[in-house]
C-alpha positions as MATLAB code, in Angstrom:
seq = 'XXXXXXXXXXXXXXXXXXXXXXXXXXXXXXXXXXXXXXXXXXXXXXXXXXXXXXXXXXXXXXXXXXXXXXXXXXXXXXXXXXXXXXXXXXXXXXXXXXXXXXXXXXX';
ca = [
      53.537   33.811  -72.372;
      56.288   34.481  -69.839;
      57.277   32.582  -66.736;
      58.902   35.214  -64.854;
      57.279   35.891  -61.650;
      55.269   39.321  -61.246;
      56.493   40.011  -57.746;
      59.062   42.536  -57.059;
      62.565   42.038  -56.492;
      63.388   44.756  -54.619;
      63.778   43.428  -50.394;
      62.494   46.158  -47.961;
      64.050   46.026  -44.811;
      61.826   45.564  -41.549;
      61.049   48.702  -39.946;
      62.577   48.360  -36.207;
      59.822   48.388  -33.723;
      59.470   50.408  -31.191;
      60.605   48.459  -28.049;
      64.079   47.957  -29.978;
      64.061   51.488  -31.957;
      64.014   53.370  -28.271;
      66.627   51.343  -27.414;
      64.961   49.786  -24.410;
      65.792   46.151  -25.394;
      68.988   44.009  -24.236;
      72.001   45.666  -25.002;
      75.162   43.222  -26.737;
      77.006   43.044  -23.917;
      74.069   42.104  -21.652;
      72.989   39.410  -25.000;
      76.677   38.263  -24.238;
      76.424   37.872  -20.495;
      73.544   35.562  -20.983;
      74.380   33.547  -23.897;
      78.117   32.832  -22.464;
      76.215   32.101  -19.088;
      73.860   29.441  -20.335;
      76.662   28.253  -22.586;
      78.520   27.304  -19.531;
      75.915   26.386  -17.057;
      74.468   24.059  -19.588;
      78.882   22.141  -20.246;
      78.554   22.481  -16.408;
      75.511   19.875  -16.447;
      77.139   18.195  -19.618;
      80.470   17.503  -18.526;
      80.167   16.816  -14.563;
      80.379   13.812  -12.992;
      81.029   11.957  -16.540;
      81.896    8.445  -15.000;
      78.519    8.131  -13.880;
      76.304    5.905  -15.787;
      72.302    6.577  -15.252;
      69.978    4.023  -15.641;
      68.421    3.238  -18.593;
      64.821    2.981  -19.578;
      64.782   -1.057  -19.237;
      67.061   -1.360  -16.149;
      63.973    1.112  -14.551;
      61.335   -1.275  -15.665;
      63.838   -4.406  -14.472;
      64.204   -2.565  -10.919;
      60.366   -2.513  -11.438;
      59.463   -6.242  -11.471;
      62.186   -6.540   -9.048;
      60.502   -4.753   -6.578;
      56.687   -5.962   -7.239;
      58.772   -9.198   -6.539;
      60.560   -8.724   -3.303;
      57.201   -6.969   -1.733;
      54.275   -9.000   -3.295;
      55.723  -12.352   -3.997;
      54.454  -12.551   -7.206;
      55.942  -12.195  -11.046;
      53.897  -11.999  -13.902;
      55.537  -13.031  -17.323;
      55.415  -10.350  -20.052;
      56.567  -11.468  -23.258;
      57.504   -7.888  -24.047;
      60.593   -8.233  -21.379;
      62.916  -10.570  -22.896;
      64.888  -11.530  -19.946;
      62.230  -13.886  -18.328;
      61.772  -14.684  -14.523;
      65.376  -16.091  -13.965;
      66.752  -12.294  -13.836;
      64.299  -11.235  -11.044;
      64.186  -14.200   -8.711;
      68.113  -14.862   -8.862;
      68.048  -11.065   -8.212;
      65.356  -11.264   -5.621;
      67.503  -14.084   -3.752;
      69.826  -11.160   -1.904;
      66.834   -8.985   -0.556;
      64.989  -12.040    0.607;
      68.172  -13.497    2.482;
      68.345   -9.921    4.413;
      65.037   -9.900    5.125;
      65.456  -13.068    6.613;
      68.194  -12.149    9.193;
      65.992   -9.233   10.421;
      66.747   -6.827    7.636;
      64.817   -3.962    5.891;
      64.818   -4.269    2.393;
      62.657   -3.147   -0.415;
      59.519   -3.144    1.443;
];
């Protein structure tokens, strides 16, 4: 009994079809254009404005309680946040003192 597979070794080669065969498609050059134009559109979006530093998924939720805070009064503990109540009412401390003196802030 043999092992050796009963397919057939020989590769065909696709058949080109016919939107490429008539020659209709994108040409190299214009293949070119567009790969060396999204290649530096997207090290455009990379590479600008490097020093700035986006927020993070928990500084969002932070600015968050922050804000139910300043506007509502009220903080609800979540044991899923680890930094506690100090964070937002030391932080709340600033909006509340402008509020105070006549300012708009956060609400």
């Amino acid at each position: 009994m043999s092992t050796t597979s009963t397919k057939s070794r020989a590769k065909k080669k696709p058949e080109p079809t016919a939107e490429y065969a008539s020659g209709d498609g994108f040409s190299v050059l214009k293949w070119r254009i567009a790969s060396a134009s999204i290649l530096i559109t997207g090290a455009f979006l990379r590479l600008y404005d490097l020093g700035l530093v986006p927020f993070h998924h928990d500084e969002g939720v932070n600015g968050n309680f922050l804000v139910t805070l300043v506007r509502e009064g009220r903080y609800q503990y979540d044991p899923q946040n680890y930094h506690g109540p100090t964070l937002y009412f030391f932080s709340a401390v600033i909006p509340w003192i402008v509020r105070f003196f006549g300012g708009k802030s956060a609400g």
